[in-house]
Amino acid sequence: MAKKRMAKAKAVNYILIPQDGEIGQPRYERLFAIVDAHHEDLSKTNARIALAWQLGLKPDVDGRLVLGRCRKATDLDRELAPFDFVILLNRDFWQNAKVTNEQRNALLDHELCHAAVAYDTDGDLKRDDRGRYVFRVRKHDLEEFRDVVARHGLYKNDLVDFERALRLANLKTDVWVGYTKLHEALKTIGVSSITREVIATWSDDERREVMTWAVLRQDAADGRTADVISLSQTVPACLAAALGMSTSGADTPAANAH
Ligand SMILES: [Zn+2]
């Protein structure tokens, strides 16, 4: 009898993850590490972020499964509990043995990107009439269909921006940008005064950064991506220094030439 009543009990699909304790501690540590590394606004406003499991999620009709969600606390929520955002994590996904920590970090980073701080028209942090910071939910940078991109290419700026981010991500995973390869890449975009000896003084990260910049400039010169020029004007600091430019990120003469 008791068993039958249990079977009929309504499922509860949310479980708050407390900050302390075995389950909560490592998750919040991961969350706060990402806030400190990449979300300065949330860090400086001490945004209070709760984590909760969401259970029972099923893929939609197109096979898409929600992995996480970021909800901003309403003014009434803030009366009831001390938090500004709650990040809901799909528990089945999070606890799946095939999911890597890198994927978990990316998911938290994604949800944190939705958690934004509001600014007023003067560019100051916005506050409510109790002096608390005001938050907002930021939308995705890109909303698009694969098929449309396959048929029409990078037809608008947000796609171009995204393609650039993908390139950077790919380059990040490259272990080594060779001196000669970078030297050649710079020559093809008209920067010929940088010797291999100078390149050899740059760190791996700096060479990768310059290579990324050069690749993007090359694309712009080829006319493959119409709007890349406006996105890639910031010359990497090490290259600017080698060219004797100020490091404020202005256009190089070489960059203008293309
Ligand atoms: Zn999202």
mmCIF file with all atom_site columns, C-alpha atoms in Angstrom, residues 76-207:
data_model
loop_
_atom_site.group_PDB
_atom_site.id
_atom_site.type_symbol
_atom_site.label_atom_id
_atom_site.label_alt_id
_atom_site.label_comp_id
_atom_site.label_asym_id
_atom_site.label_entity_id
_atom_site.label_seq_id
_atom_site.pdbx_PDB_ins_code
_atom_site.Cartn_x
_atom_site.Cartn_y
_atom_site.Cartn_z
_atom_site.occupancy
_atom_site.B_iso_or_equiv
_atom_site.pdbx_formal_charge
_atom_site.auth_seq_id
_atom_site.auth_comp_id
_atom_site.auth_asym_id
_atom_site.auth_atom_id
_atom_site.pdbx_PDB_model_num
ATOM 1   C CA . LEU A 1 76  ? 10.493 38.655 -5.060  1.00 0.00 ? 76  LEU A CA 1
ATOM 2   C CA . ASP A 1 77  ? 12.957 35.734 -5.199  1.00 0.00 ? 77  ASP A CA 1
ATOM 3   C CA . ARG A 1 78  ? 15.530 38.030 -3.628  1.00 0.00 ? 78  ARG A CA 1
ATOM 4   C CA . GLU A 1 79  ? 13.105 38.695 -0.778  1.00 0.00 ? 79  GLU A CA 1
ATOM 5   C CA . LEU A 1 80  ? 12.790 34.968 -0.194  1.00 0.00 ? 80  LEU A CA 1
ATOM 6   C CA . ALA A 1 81  ? 16.374 33.766 -0.491  1.00 0.00 ? 81  ALA A CA 1
ATOM 7   C CA . PRO A 1 82  ? 19.829 35.346 -0.633  1.00 0.00 ? 82  PRO A CA 1
ATOM 8   C CA . PHE A 1 83  ? 20.784 34.805 -4.259  1.00 0.00 ? 83  PHE A CA 1
ATOM 9   C CA . ASP A 1 84  ? 20.907 36.738 -7.531  1.00 0.00 ? 84  ASP A CA 1
ATOM 10  C CA . PHE A 1 85  ? 21.088 33.855 -10.019 1.00 0.00 ? 85  PHE A CA 1
ATOM 11  C CA . VAL A 1 86  ? 20.481 30.153 -9.968  1.00 0.00 ? 86  VAL A CA 1
ATOM 12  C CA . ILE A 1 87  ? 22.278 27.876 -12.399 1.00 0.00 ? 87  ILE A CA 1
ATOM 13  C CA . LEU A 1 88  ? 20.337 24.703 -13.080 1.00 0.00 ? 88  LEU A CA 1
ATOM 14  C CA . LEU A 1 89  ? 22.455 21.751 -14.111 1.00 0.00 ? 89  LEU A CA 1
ATOM 15  C CA . ASN A 1 90  ? 21.089 18.706 -15.891 1.00 0.00 ? 90  ASN A CA 1
ATOM 16  C CA . ARG A 1 91  ? 22.084 16.111 -13.314 1.00 0.00 ? 91  ARG A CA 1
ATOM 17  C CA . ASP A 1 92  ? 22.105 13.185 -15.766 1.00 0.00 ? 92  ASP A CA 1
ATOM 18  C CA . PHE A 1 93  ? 24.546 15.046 -17.989 1.00 0.00 ? 93  PHE A CA 1
ATOM 19  C CA . TRP A 1 94  ? 26.735 16.325 -15.168 1.00 0.00 ? 94  TRP A CA 1
ATOM 20  C CA . GLN A 1 95  ? 27.093 12.942 -13.515 1.00 0.00 ? 95  GLN A CA 1
ATOM 21  C CA . ASN A 1 96  ? 27.538 10.964 -16.731 1.00 0.00 ? 96  ASN A CA 1
ATOM 22  C CA . ALA A 1 97  ? 30.915 9.211  -16.653 1.00 0.00 ? 97  ALA A CA 1
ATOM 23  C CA . LYS A 1 98  ? 31.612 10.162 -20.282 1.00 0.00 ? 98  LYS A CA 1
ATOM 24  C CA . VAL A 1 99  ? 31.393 13.887 -19.541 1.00 0.00 ? 99  VAL A CA 1
ATOM 25  C CA . THR A 1 100 ? 34.791 15.483 -18.963 1.00 0.00 ? 100 THR A CA 1
ATOM 26  C CA . ASN A 1 101 ? 35.661 18.200 -16.471 1.00 0.00 ? 101 ASN A CA 1
ATOM 27  C CA . GLU A 1 102 ? 36.505 20.432 -19.422 1.00 0.00 ? 102 GLU A CA 1
ATOM 28  C CA . GLN A 1 103 ? 32.898 20.027 -20.622 1.00 0.00 ? 103 GLN A CA 1
ATOM 29  C CA . ARG A 1 104 ? 31.592 20.740 -17.141 1.00 0.00 ? 104 ARG A CA 1
ATOM 30  C CA . ASN A 1 105 ? 33.719 23.891 -16.989 1.00 0.00 ? 105 ASN A CA 1
ATOM 31  C CA . ALA A 1 106 ? 32.443 24.967 -20.403 1.00 0.00 ? 106 ALA A CA 1
ATOM 32  C CA . LEU A 1 107 ? 28.854 24.425 -19.309 1.00 0.00 ? 107 LEU A CA 1
ATOM 33  C CA . LEU A 1 108 ? 29.326 26.514 -16.162 1.00 0.00 ? 108 LEU A CA 1
ATOM 34  C CA . ASP A 1 109 ? 31.137 29.194 -18.180 1.00 0.00 ? 109 ASP A CA 1
ATOM 35  C CA . HIS A 1 110 ? 28.232 29.223 -20.661 1.00 0.00 ? 110 HIS A CA 1
ATOM 36  C CA . GLU A 1 111 ? 25.642 29.660 -17.934 1.00 0.00 ? 111 GLU A CA 1
ATOM 37  C CA . LEU A 1 112 ? 27.759 32.361 -16.288 1.00 0.00 ? 112 LEU A CA 1
ATOM 38  C CA . CYS A 1 113 ? 27.847 34.236 -19.604 1.00 0.00 ? 113 CYS A CA 1
ATOM 39  C CA . HIS A 1 114 ? 24.063 34.553 -19.286 1.00 0.00 ? 114 HIS A CA 1
ATOM 40  C CA . ALA A 1 115 ? 24.498 36.133 -15.852 1.00 0.00 ? 115 ALA A CA 1
ATOM 41  C CA . ALA A 1 116 ? 25.216 39.780 -16.570 1.00 0.00 ? 116 ALA A CA 1
ATOM 42  C CA . VAL A 1 117 ? 25.450 42.947 -14.534 1.00 0.00 ? 117 VAL A CA 1
ATOM 43  C CA . ALA A 1 118 ? 23.249 45.871 -15.576 1.00 0.00 ? 118 ALA A CA 1
ATOM 44  C CA . TYR A 1 119 ? 24.744 49.280 -16.313 1.00 0.00 ? 119 TYR A CA 1
ATOM 45  C CA . ASP A 1 120 ? 22.961 52.630 -16.406 1.00 0.00 ? 120 ASP A CA 1
ATOM 46  C CA . THR A 1 121 ? 23.157 55.065 -19.327 1.00 0.00 ? 121 THR A CA 1
ATOM 47  C CA . ASP A 1 122 ? 26.232 56.758 -17.797 1.00 0.00 ? 122 ASP A CA 1
ATOM 48  C CA . GLY A 1 123 ? 28.066 53.448 -17.893 1.00 0.00 ? 123 GLY A CA 1
ATOM 49  C CA . ASP A 1 124 ? 27.936 53.000 -14.119 1.00 0.00 ? 124 ASP A CA 1
ATOM 50  C CA . LEU A 1 125 ? 26.825 49.827 -12.404 1.00 0.00 ? 125 LEU A CA 1
ATOM 51  C CA . LYS A 1 126 ? 23.091 50.037 -11.974 1.00 0.00 ? 126 LYS A CA 1
ATOM 52  C CA . ARG A 1 127 ? 21.640 49.806 -8.479  1.00 0.00 ? 127 ARG A CA 1
ATOM 53  C CA . ASP A 1 128 ? 18.117 49.440 -7.151  1.00 0.00 ? 128 ASP A CA 1
ATOM 54  C CA . ASP A 1 129 ? 16.569 51.760 -4.584  1.00 0.00 ? 129 ASP A CA 1
ATOM 55  C CA . ARG A 1 130 ? 18.044 49.612 -1.821  1.00 0.00 ? 130 ARG A CA 1
ATOM 56  C CA . GLY A 1 131 ? 21.551 50.096 -3.166  1.00 0.00 ? 131 GLY A CA 1
ATOM 57  C CA . ARG A 1 132 ? 21.858 46.545 -4.480  1.00 0.00 ? 132 ARG A CA 1
ATOM 58  C CA . TYR A 1 133 ? 23.366 45.803 -7.869  1.00 0.00 ? 133 TYR A CA 1
ATOM 59  C CA . VAL A 1 134 ? 20.905 45.076 -10.670 1.00 0.00 ? 134 VAL A CA 1
ATOM 60  C CA . PHE A 1 135 ? 21.480 42.030 -12.828 1.00 0.00 ? 135 PHE A CA 1
ATOM 61  C CA . ARG A 1 136 ? 20.178 40.913 -16.197 1.00 0.00 ? 136 ARG A CA 1
ATOM 62  C CA . VAL A 1 137 ? 20.201 37.847 -18.433 1.00 0.00 ? 137 VAL A CA 1
ATOM 63  C CA . ARG A 1 138 ? 22.444 38.074 -21.498 1.00 0.00 ? 138 ARG A CA 1
ATOM 64  C CA . LYS A 1 139 ? 21.340 36.322 -24.687 1.00 0.00 ? 139 LYS A CA 1
ATOM 65  C CA . HIS A 1 140 ? 23.481 34.022 -26.810 1.00 0.00 ? 140 HIS A CA 1
ATOM 66  C CA . ASP A 1 141 ? 25.924 35.641 -29.244 1.00 0.00 ? 141 ASP A CA 1
ATOM 67  C CA . LEU A 1 142 ? 24.694 33.436 -32.022 1.00 0.00 ? 142 LEU A CA 1
ATOM 68  C CA . GLU A 1 143 ? 21.384 31.909 -32.944 1.00 0.00 ? 143 GLU A CA 1
ATOM 69  C CA . GLU A 1 144 ? 21.502 30.243 -36.323 1.00 0.00 ? 144 GLU A CA 1
ATOM 70  C CA . PHE A 1 145 ? 20.660 27.162 -38.344 1.00 0.00 ? 145 PHE A CA 1
ATOM 71  C CA . ARG A 1 146 ? 23.460 24.907 -39.617 1.00 0.00 ? 146 ARG A CA 1
ATOM 72  C CA . ASP A 1 147 ? 21.666 24.509 -42.951 1.00 0.00 ? 147 ASP A CA 1
ATOM 73  C CA . VAL A 1 148 ? 21.495 28.267 -43.543 1.00 0.00 ? 148 VAL A CA 1
ATOM 74  C CA . VAL A 1 149 ? 25.236 28.643 -42.965 1.00 0.00 ? 149 VAL A CA 1
ATOM 75  C CA . ALA A 1 150 ? 25.910 25.657 -45.220 1.00 0.00 ? 150 ALA A CA 1
ATOM 76  C CA . ARG A 1 151 ? 23.836 27.280 -47.974 1.00 0.00 ? 151 ARG A CA 1
ATOM 77  C CA . HIS A 1 152 ? 24.706 30.958 -47.540 1.00 0.00 ? 152 HIS A CA 1
ATOM 78  C CA . GLY A 1 153 ? 27.989 31.090 -45.622 1.00 0.00 ? 153 GLY A CA 1
ATOM 79  C CA . LEU A 1 154 ? 28.940 33.758 -43.092 1.00 0.00 ? 154 LEU A CA 1
ATOM 80  C CA . TYR A 1 155 ? 26.239 36.194 -44.149 1.00 0.00 ? 155 TYR A CA 1
ATOM 81  C CA . LYS A 1 156 ? 26.206 38.356 -41.018 1.00 0.00 ? 156 LYS A CA 1
ATOM 82  C CA . ASN A 1 157 ? 28.636 39.721 -38.461 1.00 0.00 ? 157 ASN A CA 1
ATOM 83  C CA . ASP A 1 158 ? 27.754 37.470 -35.554 1.00 0.00 ? 158 ASP A CA 1
ATOM 84  C CA . LEU A 1 159 ? 28.600 34.469 -37.718 1.00 0.00 ? 159 LEU A CA 1
ATOM 85  C CA . VAL A 1 160 ? 31.914 36.041 -38.709 1.00 0.00 ? 160 VAL A CA 1
ATOM 86  C CA . ASP A 1 161 ? 32.679 36.668 -35.044 1.00 0.00 ? 161 ASP A CA 1
ATOM 87  C CA . PHE A 1 162 ? 31.834 33.088 -34.243 1.00 0.00 ? 162 PHE A CA 1
ATOM 88  C CA . GLU A 1 163 ? 33.966 31.700 -37.006 1.00 0.00 ? 163 GLU A CA 1
ATOM 89  C CA . ARG A 1 164 ? 36.844 33.744 -35.642 1.00 0.00 ? 164 ARG A CA 1
ATOM 90  C CA . ALA A 1 165 ? 36.272 32.320 -32.160 1.00 0.00 ? 165 ALA A CA 1
ATOM 91  C CA . LEU A 1 166 ? 36.344 28.798 -33.626 1.00 0.00 ? 166 LEU A CA 1
ATOM 92  C CA . ARG A 1 167 ? 39.632 29.557 -35.343 1.00 0.00 ? 167 ARG A CA 1
ATOM 93  C CA . LEU A 1 168 ? 41.099 30.860 -32.106 1.00 0.00 ? 168 LEU A CA 1
ATOM 94  C CA . ALA A 1 169 ? 39.876 27.769 -30.294 1.00 0.00 ? 169 ALA A CA 1
ATOM 95  C CA . ASN A 1 170 ? 41.486 25.547 -32.920 1.00 0.00 ? 170 ASN A CA 1
ATOM 96  C CA . LEU A 1 171 ? 44.726 27.444 -32.729 1.00 0.00 ? 171 LEU A CA 1
ATOM 97  C CA . LYS A 1 172 ? 44.713 27.161 -28.964 1.00 0.00 ? 172 LYS A CA 1
ATOM 98  C CA . THR A 1 173 ? 44.890 23.410 -29.210 1.00 0.00 ? 173 THR A CA 1
ATOM 99  C CA . ASP A 1 174 ? 47.877 23.552 -31.571 1.00 0.00 ? 174 ASP A CA 1
ATOM 100 C CA . VAL A 1 175 ? 50.953 22.683 -29.554 1.00 0.00 ? 175 VAL A CA 1
ATOM 101 C CA . TRP A 1 176 ? 53.523 24.522 -31.606 1.00 0.00 ? 176 TRP A CA 1
ATOM 102 C CA . VAL A 1 177 ? 53.630 27.443 -34.035 1.00 0.00 ? 177 VAL A CA 1
ATOM 103 C CA . GLY A 1 178 ? 56.988 27.134 -35.793 1.00 0.00 ? 178 GLY A CA 1
ATOM 104 C CA . TYR A 1 179 ? 59.272 30.141 -36.335 1.00 0.00 ? 179 TYR A CA 1
ATOM 105 C CA . THR A 1 180 ? 59.521 29.637 -40.091 1.00 0.00 ? 180 THR A CA 1
ATOM 106 C CA . LYS A 1 181 ? 55.798 29.059 -40.506 1.00 0.00 ? 181 LYS A CA 1
ATOM 107 C CA . LEU A 1 182 ? 55.030 32.273 -38.610 1.00 0.00 ? 182 LEU A CA 1
ATOM 108 C CA . HIS A 1 183 ? 57.737 34.167 -40.508 1.00 0.00 ? 183 HIS A CA 1
ATOM 109 C CA . GLU A 1 184 ? 56.154 33.104 -43.808 1.00 0.00 ? 184 GLU A CA 1
ATOM 110 C CA . ALA A 1 185 ? 52.642 33.940 -42.590 1.00 0.00 ? 185 ALA A CA 1
ATOM 111 C CA . LEU A 1 186 ? 53.733 37.446 -41.622 1.00 0.00 ? 186 LEU A CA 1
ATOM 112 C CA . LYS A 1 187 ? 55.457 37.960 -44.987 1.00 0.00 ? 187 LYS A CA 1
ATOM 113 C CA . THR A 1 188 ? 52.272 37.049 -46.880 1.00 0.00 ? 188 THR A CA 1
ATOM 114 C CA . ILE A 1 189 ? 50.443 39.910 -45.178 1.00 0.00 ? 189 ILE A CA 1
ATOM 115 C CA . GLY A 1 190 ? 53.224 42.402 -45.835 1.00 0.00 ? 190 GLY A CA 1
ATOM 116 C CA . VAL A 1 191 ? 54.987 42.297 -42.466 1.00 0.00 ? 191 VAL A CA 1
ATOM 117 C CA . SER A 1 192 ? 58.476 41.402 -43.681 1.00 0.00 ? 192 SER A CA 1
ATOM 118 C CA . SER A 1 193 ? 60.673 43.236 -41.178 1.00 0.00 ? 193 SER A CA 1
ATOM 119 C CA . ILE A 1 194 ? 60.239 40.639 -38.446 1.00 0.00 ? 194 ILE A CA 1
ATOM 120 C CA . THR A 1 195 ? 63.135 38.194 -38.476 1.00 0.00 ? 195 THR A CA 1
ATOM 121 C CA . ARG A 1 196 ? 63.130 34.611 -37.263 1.00 0.00 ? 196 ARG A CA 1
ATOM 122 C CA . GLU A 1 197 ? 65.457 35.745 -34.462 1.00 0.00 ? 197 GLU A CA 1
ATOM 123 C CA . VAL A 1 198 ? 62.798 38.149 -33.199 1.00 0.00 ? 198 VAL A CA 1
ATOM 124 C CA . ILE A 1 199 ? 60.130 35.484 -33.499 1.00 0.00 ? 199 ILE A CA 1
ATOM 125 C CA . ALA A 1 200 ? 62.329 33.141 -31.472 1.00 0.00 ? 200 ALA A CA 1
ATOM 126 C CA . THR A 1 201 ? 62.153 35.554 -28.530 1.00 0.00 ? 201 THR A CA 1
ATOM 127 C CA . TRP A 1 202 ? 58.351 35.253 -28.383 1.00 0.00 ? 202 TRP A CA 1
ATOM 128 C CA . SER A 1 203 ? 56.654 32.747 -26.139 1.00 0.00 ? 203 SER A CA 1
ATOM 129 C CA . ASP A 1 204 ? 54.445 29.917 -27.451 1.00 0.00 ? 204 ASP A CA 1
ATOM 130 C CA . ASP A 1 205 ? 51.339 31.935 -26.554 1.00 0.00 ? 205 ASP A CA 1
ATOM 131 C CA . GLU A 1 206 ? 52.653 35.049 -28.275 1.00 0.00 ? 206 GLU A CA 1
ATOM 132 C CA . ARG A 1 207 ? 53.475 33.146 -31.463 1.00 0.00 ? 207 ARG A CA 1
#
